PDB file of C-alpha atoms in Angstrom:
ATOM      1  CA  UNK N  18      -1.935 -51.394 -81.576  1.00  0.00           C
ATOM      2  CA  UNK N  19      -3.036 -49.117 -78.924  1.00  0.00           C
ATOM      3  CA  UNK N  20      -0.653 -48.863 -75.866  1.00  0.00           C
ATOM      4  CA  UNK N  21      -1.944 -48.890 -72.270  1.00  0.00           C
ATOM      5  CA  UNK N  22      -2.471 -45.860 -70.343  1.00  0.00           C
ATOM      6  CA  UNK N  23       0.300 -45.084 -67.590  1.00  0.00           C
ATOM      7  CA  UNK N  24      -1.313 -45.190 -64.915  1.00  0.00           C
ATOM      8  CA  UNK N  25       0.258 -44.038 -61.512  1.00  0.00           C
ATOM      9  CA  UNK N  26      -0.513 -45.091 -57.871  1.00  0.00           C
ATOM     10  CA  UNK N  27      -0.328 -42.936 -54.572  1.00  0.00           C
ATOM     11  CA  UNK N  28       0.994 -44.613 -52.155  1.00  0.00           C
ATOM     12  CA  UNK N  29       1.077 -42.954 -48.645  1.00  0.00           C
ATOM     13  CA  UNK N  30       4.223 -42.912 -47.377  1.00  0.00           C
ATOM     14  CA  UNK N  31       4.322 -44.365 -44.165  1.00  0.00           C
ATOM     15  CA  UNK N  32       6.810 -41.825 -42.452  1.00  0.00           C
ATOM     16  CA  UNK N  33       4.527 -39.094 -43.016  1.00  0.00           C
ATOM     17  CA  UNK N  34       2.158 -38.292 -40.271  1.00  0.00           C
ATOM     18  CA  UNK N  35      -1.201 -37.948 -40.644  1.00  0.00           C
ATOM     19  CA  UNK N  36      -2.833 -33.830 -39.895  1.00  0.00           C
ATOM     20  CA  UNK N  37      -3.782 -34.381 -36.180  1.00  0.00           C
ATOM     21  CA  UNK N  38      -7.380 -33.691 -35.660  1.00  0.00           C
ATOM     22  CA  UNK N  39      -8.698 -30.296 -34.612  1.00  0.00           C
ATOM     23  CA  UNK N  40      -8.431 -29.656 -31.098  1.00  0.00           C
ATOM     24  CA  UNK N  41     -10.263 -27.069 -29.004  1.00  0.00           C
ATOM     25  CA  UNK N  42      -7.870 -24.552 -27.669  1.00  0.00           C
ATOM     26  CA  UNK N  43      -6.913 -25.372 -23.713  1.00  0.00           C
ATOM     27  CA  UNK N  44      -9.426 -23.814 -21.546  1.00  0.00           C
ATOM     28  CA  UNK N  45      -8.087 -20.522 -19.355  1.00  0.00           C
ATOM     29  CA  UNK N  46      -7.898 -21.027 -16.085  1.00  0.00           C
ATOM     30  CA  UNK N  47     -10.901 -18.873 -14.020  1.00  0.00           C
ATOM     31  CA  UNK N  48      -9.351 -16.070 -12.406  1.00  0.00           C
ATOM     32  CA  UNK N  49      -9.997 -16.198  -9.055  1.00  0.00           C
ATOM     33  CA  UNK N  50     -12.286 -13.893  -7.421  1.00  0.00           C
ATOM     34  CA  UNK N  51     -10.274 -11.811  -4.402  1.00  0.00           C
ATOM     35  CA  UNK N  52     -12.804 -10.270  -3.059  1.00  0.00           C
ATOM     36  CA  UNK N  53     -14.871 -13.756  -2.137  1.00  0.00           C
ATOM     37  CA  UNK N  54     -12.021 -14.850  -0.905  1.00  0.00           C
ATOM     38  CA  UNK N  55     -11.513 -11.766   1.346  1.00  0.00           C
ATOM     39  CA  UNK N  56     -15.462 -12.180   2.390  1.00  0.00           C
ATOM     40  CA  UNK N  57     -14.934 -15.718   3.142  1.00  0.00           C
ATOM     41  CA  UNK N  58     -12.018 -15.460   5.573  1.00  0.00           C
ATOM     42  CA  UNK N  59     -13.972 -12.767   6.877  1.00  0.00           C
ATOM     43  CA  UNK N  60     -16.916 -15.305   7.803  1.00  0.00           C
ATOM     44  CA  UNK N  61     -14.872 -17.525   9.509  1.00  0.00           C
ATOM     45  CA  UNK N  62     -12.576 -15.076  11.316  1.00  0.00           C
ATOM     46  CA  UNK N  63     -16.121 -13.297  12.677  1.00  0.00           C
ATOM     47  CA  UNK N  64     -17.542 -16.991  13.371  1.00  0.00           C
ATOM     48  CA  UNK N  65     -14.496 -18.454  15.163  1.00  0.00           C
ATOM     49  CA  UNK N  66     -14.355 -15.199  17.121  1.00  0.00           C
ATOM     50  CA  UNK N  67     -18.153 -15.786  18.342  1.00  0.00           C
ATOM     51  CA  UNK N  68     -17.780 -19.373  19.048  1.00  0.00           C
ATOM     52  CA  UNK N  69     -14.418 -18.453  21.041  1.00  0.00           C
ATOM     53  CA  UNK N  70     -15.996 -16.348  23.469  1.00  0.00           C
ATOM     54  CA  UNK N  71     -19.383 -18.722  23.945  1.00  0.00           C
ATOM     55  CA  UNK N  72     -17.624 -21.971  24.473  1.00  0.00           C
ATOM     56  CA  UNK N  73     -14.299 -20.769  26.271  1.00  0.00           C
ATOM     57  CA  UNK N  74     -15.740 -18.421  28.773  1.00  0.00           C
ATOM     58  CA  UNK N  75     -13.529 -15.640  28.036  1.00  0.00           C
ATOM     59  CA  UNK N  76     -13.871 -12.268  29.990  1.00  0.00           C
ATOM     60  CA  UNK N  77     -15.502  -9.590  27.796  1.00  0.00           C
ATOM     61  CA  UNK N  78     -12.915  -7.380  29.253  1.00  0.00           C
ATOM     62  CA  UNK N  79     -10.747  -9.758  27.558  1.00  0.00           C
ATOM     63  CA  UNK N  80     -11.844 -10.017  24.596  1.00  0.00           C
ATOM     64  CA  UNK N  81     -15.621  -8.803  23.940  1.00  0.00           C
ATOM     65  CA  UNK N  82     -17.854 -10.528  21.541  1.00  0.00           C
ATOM     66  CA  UNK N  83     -18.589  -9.394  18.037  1.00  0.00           C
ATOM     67  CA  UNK N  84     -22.348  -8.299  19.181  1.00  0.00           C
ATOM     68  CA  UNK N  85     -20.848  -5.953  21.824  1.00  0.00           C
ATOM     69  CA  UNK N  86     -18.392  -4.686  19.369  1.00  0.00           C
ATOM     70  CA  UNK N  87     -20.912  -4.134  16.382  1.00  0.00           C
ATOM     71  CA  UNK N  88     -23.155  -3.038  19.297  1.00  0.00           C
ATOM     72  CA  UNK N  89     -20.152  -0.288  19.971  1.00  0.00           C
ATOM     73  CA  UNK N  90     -19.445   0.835  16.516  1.00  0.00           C
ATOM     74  CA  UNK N  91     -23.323   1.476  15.799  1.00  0.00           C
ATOM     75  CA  UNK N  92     -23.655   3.790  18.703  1.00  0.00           C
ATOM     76  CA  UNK N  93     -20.354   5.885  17.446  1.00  0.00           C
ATOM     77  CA  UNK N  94     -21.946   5.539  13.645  1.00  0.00           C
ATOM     78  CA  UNK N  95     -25.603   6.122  14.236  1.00  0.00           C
ATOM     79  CA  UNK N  96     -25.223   9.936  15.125  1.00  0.00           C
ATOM     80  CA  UNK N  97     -24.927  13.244  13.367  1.00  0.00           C
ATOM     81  CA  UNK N  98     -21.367  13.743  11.662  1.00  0.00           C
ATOM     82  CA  UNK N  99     -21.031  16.859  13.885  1.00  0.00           C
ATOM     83  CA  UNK N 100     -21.397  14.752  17.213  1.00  0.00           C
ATOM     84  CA  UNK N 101     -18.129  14.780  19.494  1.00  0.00           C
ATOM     85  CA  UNK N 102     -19.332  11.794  20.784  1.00  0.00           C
ATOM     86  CA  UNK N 103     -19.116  10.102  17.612  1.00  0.00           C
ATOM     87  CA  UNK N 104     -17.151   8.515  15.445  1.00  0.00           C
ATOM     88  CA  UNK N 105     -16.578  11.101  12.314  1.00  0.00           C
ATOM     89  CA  UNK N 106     -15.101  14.255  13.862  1.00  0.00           C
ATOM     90  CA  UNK N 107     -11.983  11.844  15.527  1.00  0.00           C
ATOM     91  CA  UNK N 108     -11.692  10.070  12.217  1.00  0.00           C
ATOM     92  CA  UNK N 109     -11.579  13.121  10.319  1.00  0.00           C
ATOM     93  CA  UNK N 110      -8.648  14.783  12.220  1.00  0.00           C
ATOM     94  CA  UNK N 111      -6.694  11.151  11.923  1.00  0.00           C
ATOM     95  CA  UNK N 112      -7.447  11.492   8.669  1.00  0.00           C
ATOM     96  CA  UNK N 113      -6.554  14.547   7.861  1.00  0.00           C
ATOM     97  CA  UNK N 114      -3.030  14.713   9.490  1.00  0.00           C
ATOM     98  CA  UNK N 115      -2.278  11.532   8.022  1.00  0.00           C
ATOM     99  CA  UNK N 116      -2.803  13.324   4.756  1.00  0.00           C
ATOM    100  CA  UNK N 117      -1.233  15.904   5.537  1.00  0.00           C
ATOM    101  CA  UNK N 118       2.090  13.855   6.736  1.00  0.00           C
ATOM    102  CA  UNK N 119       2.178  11.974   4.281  1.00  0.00           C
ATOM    103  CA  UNK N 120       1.988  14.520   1.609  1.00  0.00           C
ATOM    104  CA  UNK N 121       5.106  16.268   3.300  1.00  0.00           C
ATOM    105  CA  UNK N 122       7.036  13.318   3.724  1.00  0.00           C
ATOM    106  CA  UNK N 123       6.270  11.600   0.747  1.00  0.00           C
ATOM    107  CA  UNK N 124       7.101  14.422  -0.917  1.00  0.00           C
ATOM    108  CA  UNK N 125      10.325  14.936   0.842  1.00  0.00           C
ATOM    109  CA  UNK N 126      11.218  11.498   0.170  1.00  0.00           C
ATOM    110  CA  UNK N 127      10.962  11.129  -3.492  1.00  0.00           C
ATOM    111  CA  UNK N 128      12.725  14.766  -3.775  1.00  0.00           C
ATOM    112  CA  UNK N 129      15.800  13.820  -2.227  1.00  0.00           C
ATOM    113  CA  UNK N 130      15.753   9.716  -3.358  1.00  0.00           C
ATOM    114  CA  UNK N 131      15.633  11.576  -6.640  1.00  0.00           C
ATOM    115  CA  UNK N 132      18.644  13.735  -6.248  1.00  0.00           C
ATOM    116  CA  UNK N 133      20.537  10.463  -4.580  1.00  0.00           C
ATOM    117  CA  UNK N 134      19.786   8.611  -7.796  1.00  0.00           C
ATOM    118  CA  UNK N 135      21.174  11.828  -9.343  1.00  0.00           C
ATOM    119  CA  UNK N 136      24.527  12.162  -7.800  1.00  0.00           C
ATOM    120  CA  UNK N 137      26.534   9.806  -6.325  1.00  0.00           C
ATOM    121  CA  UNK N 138      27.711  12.728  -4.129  1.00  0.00           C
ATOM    122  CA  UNK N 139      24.529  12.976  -2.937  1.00  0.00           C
ATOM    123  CA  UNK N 140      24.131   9.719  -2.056  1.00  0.00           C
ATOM    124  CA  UNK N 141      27.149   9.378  -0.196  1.00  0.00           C
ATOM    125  CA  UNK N 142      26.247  12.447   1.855  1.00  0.00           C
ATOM    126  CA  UNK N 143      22.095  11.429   3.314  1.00  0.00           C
ATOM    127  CA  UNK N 144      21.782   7.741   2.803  1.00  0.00           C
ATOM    128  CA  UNK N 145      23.384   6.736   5.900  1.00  0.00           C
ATOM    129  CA  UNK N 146      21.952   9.523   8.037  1.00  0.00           C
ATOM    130  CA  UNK N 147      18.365   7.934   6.288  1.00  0.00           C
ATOM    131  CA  UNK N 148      18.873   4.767   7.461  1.00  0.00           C
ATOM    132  CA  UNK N 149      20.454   5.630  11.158  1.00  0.00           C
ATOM    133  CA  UNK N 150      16.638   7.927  11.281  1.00  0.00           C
ATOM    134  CA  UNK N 151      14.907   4.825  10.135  1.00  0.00           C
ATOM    135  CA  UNK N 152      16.639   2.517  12.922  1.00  0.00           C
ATOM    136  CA  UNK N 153      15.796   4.874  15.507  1.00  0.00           C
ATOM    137  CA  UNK N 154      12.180   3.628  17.527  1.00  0.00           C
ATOM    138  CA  UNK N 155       9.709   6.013  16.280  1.00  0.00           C
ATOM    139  CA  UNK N 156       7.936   5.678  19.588  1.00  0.00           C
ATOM    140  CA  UNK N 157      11.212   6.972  21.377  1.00  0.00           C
ATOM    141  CA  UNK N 158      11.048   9.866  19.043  1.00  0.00           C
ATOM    142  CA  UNK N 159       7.665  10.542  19.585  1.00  0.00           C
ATOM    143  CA  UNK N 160       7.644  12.268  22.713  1.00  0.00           C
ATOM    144  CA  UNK N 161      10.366  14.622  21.609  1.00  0.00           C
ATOM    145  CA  UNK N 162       8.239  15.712  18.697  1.00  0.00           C
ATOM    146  CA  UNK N 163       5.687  16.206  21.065  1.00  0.00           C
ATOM    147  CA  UNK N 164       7.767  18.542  22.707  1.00  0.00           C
ATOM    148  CA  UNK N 165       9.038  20.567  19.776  1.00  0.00           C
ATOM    149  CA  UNK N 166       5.671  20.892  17.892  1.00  0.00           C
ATOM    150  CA  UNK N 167       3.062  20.751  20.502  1.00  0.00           C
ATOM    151  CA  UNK N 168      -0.317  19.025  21.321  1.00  0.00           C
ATOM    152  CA  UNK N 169      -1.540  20.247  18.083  1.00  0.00           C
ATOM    153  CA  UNK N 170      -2.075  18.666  14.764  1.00  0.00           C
ATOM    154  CA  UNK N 171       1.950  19.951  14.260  1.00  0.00           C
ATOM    155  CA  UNK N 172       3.279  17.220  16.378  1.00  0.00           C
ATOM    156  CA  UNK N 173       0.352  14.315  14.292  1.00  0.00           C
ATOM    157  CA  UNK N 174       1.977  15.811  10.767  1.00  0.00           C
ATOM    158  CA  UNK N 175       5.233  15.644  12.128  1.00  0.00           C
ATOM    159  CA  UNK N 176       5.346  11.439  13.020  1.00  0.00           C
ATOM    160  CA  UNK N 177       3.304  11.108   9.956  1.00  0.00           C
ATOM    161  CA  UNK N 178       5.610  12.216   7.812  1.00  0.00           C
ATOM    162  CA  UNK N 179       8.554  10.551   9.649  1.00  0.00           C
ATOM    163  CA  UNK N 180       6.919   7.460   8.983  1.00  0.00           C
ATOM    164  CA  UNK N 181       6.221   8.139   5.430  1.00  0.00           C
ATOM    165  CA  UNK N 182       9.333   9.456   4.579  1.00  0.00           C
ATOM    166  CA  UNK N 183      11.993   6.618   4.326  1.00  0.00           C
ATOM    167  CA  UNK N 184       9.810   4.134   2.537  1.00  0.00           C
ATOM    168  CA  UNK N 185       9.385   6.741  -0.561  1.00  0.00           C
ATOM    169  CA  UNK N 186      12.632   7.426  -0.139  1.00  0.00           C
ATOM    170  CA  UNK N 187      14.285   3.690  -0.568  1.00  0.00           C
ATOM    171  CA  UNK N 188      11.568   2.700  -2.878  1.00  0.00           C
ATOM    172  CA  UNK N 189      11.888   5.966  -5.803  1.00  0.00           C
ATOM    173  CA  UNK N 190      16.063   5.783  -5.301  1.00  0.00           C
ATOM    174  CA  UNK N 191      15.889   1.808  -6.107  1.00  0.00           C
ATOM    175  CA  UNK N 192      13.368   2.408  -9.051  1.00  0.00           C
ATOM    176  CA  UNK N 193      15.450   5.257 -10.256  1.00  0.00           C
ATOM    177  CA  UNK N 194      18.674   3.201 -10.096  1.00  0.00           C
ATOM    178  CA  UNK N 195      17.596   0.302 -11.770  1.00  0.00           C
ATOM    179  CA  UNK N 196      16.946   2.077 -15.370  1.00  0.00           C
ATOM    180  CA  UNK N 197      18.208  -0.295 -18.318  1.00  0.00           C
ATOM    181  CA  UNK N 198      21.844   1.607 -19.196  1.00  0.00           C
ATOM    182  CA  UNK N 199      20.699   1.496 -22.893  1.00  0.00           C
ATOM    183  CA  UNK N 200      17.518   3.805 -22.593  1.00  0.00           C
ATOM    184  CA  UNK N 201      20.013   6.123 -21.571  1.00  0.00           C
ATOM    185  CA  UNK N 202      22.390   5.529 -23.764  1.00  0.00           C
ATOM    186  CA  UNK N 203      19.255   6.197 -26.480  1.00  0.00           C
ATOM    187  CA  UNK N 204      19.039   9.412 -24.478  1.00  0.00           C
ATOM    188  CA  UNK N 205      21.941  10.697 -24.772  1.00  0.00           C
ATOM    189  CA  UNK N 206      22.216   9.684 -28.388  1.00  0.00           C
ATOM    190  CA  UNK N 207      19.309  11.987 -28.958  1.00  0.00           C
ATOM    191  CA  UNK N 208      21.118  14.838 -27.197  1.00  0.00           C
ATOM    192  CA  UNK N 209      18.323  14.981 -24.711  1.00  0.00           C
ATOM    193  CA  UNK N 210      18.860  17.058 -21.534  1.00  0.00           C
ATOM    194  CA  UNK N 211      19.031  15.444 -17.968  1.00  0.00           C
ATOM    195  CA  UNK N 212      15.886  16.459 -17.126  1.00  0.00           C
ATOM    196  CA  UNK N 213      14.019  15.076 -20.144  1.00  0.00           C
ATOM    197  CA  UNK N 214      16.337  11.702 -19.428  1.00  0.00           C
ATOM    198  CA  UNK N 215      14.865  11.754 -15.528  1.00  0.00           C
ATOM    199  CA  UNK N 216      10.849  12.685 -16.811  1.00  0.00           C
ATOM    200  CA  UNK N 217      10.758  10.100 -19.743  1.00  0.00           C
ATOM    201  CA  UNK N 218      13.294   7.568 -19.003  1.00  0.00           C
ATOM    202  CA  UNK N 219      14.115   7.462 -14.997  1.00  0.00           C
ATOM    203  CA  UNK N 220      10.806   8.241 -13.835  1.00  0.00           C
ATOM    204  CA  UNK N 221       8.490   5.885 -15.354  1.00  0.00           C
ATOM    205  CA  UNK N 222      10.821   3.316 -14.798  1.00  0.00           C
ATOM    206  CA  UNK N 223       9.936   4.150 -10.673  1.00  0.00           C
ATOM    207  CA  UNK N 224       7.212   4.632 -10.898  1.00  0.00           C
ATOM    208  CA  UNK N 225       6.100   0.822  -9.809  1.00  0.00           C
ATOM    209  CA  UNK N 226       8.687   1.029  -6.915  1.00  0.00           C
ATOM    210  CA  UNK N 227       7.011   4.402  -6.167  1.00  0.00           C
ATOM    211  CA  UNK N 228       3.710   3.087  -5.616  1.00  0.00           C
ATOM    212  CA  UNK N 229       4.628   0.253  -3.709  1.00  0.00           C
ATOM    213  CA  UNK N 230       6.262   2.023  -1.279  1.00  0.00           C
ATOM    214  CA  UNK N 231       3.698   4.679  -1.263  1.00  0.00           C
ATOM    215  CA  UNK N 232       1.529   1.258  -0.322  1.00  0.00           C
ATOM    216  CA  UNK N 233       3.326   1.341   2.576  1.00  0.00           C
ATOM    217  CA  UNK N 234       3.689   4.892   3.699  1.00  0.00           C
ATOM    218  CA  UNK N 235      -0.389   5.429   3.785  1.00  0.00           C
ATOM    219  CA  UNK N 236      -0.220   2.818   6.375  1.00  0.00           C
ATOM    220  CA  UNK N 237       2.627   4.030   8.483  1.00  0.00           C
ATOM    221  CA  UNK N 238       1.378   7.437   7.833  1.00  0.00           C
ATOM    222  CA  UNK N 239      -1.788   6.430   9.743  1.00  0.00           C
ATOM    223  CA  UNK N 240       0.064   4.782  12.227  1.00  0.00           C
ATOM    224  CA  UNK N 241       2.255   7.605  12.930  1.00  0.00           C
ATOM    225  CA  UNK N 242      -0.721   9.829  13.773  1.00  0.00           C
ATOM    226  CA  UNK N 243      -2.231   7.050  16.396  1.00  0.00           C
ATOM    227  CA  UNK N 244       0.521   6.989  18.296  1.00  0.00           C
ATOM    228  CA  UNK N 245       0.847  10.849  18.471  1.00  0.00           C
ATOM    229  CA  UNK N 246      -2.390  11.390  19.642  1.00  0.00           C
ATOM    230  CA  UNK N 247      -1.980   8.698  22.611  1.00  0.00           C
ATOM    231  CA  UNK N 248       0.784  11.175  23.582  1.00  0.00           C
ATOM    232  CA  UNK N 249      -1.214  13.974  23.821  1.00  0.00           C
ATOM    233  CA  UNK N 250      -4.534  16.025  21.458  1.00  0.00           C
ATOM    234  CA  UNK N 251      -8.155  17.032  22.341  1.00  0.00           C
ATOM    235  CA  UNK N 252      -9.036  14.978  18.764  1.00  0.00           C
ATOM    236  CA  UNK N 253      -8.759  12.106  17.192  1.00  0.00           C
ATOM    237  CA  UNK N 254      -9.080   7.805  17.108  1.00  0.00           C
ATOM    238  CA  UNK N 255      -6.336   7.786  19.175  1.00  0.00           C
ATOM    239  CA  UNK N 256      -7.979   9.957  21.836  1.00  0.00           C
ATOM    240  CA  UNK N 257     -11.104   7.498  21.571  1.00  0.00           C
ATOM    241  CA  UNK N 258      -9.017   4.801  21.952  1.00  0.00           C
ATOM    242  CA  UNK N 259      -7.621   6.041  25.174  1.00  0.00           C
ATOM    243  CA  UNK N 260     -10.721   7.558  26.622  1.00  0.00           C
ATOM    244  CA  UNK N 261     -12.053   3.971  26.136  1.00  0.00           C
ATOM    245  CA  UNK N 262      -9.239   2.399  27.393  1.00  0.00           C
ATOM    246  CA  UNK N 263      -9.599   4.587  31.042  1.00  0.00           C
ATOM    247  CA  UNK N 264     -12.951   2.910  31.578  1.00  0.00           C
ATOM    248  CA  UNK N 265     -11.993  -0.348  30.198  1.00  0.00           C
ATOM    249  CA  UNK N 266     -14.571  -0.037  27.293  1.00  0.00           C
ATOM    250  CA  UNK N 267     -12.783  -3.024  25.704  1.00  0.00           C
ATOM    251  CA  UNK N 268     -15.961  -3.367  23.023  1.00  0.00           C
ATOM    252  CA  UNK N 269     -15.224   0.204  22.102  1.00  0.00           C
ATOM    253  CA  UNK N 270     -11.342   0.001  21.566  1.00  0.00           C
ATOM    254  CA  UNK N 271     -12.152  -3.127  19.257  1.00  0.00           C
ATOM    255  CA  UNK N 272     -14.419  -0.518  17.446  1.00  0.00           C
ATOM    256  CA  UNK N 273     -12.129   2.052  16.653  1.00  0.00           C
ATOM    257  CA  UNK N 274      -9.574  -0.852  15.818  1.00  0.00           C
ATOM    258  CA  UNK N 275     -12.344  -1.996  13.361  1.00  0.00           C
ATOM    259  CA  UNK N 276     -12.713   1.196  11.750  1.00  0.00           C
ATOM    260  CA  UNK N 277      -9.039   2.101  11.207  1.00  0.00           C
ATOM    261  CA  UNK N 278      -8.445  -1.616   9.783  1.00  0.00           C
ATOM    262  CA  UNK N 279     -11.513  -0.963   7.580  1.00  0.00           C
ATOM    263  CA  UNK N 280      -9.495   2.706   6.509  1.00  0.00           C
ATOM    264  CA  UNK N 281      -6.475   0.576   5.829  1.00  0.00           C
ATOM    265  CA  UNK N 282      -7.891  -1.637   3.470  1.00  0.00           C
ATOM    266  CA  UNK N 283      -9.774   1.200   1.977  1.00  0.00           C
ATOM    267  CA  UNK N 284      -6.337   3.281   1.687  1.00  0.00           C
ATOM    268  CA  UNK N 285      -4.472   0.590   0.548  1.00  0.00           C
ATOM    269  CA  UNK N 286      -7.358   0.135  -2.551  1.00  0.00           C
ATOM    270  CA  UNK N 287      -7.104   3.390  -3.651  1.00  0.00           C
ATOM    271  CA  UNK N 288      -3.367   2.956  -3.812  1.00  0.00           C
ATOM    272  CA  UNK N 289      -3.423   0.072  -6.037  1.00  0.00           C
ATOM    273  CA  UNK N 290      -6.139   1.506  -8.089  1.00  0.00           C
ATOM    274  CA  UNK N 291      -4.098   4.969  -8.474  1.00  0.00           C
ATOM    275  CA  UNK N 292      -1.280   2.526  -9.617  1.00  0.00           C
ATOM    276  CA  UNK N 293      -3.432   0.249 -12.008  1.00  0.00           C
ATOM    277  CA  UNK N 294      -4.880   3.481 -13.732  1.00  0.00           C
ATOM    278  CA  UNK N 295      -1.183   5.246 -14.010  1.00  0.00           C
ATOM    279  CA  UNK N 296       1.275   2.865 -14.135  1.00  0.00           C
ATOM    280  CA  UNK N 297      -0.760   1.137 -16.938  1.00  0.00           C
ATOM    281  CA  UNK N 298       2.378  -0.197 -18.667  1.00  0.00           C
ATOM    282  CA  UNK N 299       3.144  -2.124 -15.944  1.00  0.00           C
ATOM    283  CA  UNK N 300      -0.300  -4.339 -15.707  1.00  0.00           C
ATOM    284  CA  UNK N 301       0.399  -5.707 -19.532  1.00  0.00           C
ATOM    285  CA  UNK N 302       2.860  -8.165 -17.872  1.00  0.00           C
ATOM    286  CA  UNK N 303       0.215  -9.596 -15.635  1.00  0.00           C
ATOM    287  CA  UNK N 304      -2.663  -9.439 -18.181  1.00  0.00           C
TER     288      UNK N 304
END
């Protein structure tokens, strides 16, 4: 007699969950374009500005339209770059001392927020003479460079750098301070110098505090050399700005405004783009 074959059931257990379908991946949000933006607000700040002075009746020597200023800024722009009576040879010197002071006090500024970082000596000894210069009006101070340096580009360099100086200063001293103890624990683990500690370690570390107040030290940089030229030079936006000012050429102190806001923007791009490109371990956090 033959016996039956055993035959065995699956039966799906009911506390067992079934494989959830495929599902496409969420979608990334679009990264949203800046520089539309930017254009946009631009359009409507240019707009409301036109449809301000037709429909309010206000005084060009108030506040010109944008024809009359774009009408002011061609004539300064449409000329030979070697015209005085243009635009390039003033923006050049503002330029140029701008550079200048803010290479010097940049420079100055990282030295000795370097050596605070250093030493708490140090420290104790210039940080609160930085910060009583720093609460002092620059424009009070202004005249008195005047005085010790002269009508020339010396007195330009001079508030340039002034201006530059502290924000370097506060920003490299806070970058260099805020190093992770352990890295230099690792440091001096490996017997490594404090030199090589402050170039591979301390260094890179503030380097993102660095550039952002180096962000802000192009600016004041520029700013410093404005207002030393309305004290006193033969060159210079500044002088334009004046010269326009004494025949109430409203339309072309709105140009020169226009241009050095344009130079702002431009300055402050290259910053972040100097930062993006060297500071590259700092974008993988925002990727």
């Amino acid at each position: 007699m033959m016996s039956k074959p055993d035959i065995t059931l699956a039966v799906a257990d009911p506390t067992i969950e079934s494989a959830p379908a495929s599902e496409s991946p969420p979608r990334a949000p679009r990264p949203v374009n800046g520089t539309l933006i930017a254009g946009l607000g631009l359009v409507a700040l240019f707009a409301g500005w036109a449809l301000a002075v037709r429909f309010l009746d206000v005084p060009s020597y108030i506040l010109p339209s944008p024809a009359a200023v774009w009408k002011a800024l061609w004539s300064g722009l449409a000329v030979s770059p070697s015209d005085p009576l243009g635009y390039y040879l003033p923006l050049w010197g503002t330029l140029k001392n701008a550079a200048i002071g803010l290479a010097a006090g940049g420079g100055l500024g990282l030295l000795l927020g370097s050596l605070m970082a250093e030493s708490r000596t140090i420290e104790k000894l210039l940080m609160p003479y930085a910060f009583a210069l720093q609460s002092l009006p620059k424009v009070a101070i202004a005249p008195l460079v005047v005085i010790w340096f002269g009508f020339g580009d010396g007195s330009k360099i001079a508030i340039a750098g002034l201006l530059s100086f502290f924000p370097i200063l506060i920003n490299s001293f806070t970058g260099l301070r805020s190093v992770d103890p352990e890295k230099i624990d690792l440091m001096r683990s490996l017997s490594a110098s404090r030199f090589e500690t402050y170039r591979i370690v301390k260094l890179p570390n503030a380097a993102p505090y660095i550039f952002a107040g180096l962000d802000m030290a192009v600016v004041y940089a520029l700013l410093g050399t404005i207002v030393a030229e309305f004290l006193g030079a033969q060159q210079g936006m500044g002088v334009v700005i004046t010269q326009a000012q004494a025949v109430t050429d409203v339309a072309g102190v709105f140009a020169a405004l226009v241009i050095l806001g344009a130079f702002g923007i431009l300055l402050h791009g290259i910053v972040r783009g100097l930062e993006q490109r060297i500071v590259h371990w700092g974008n993988r956090g925002r990727k």
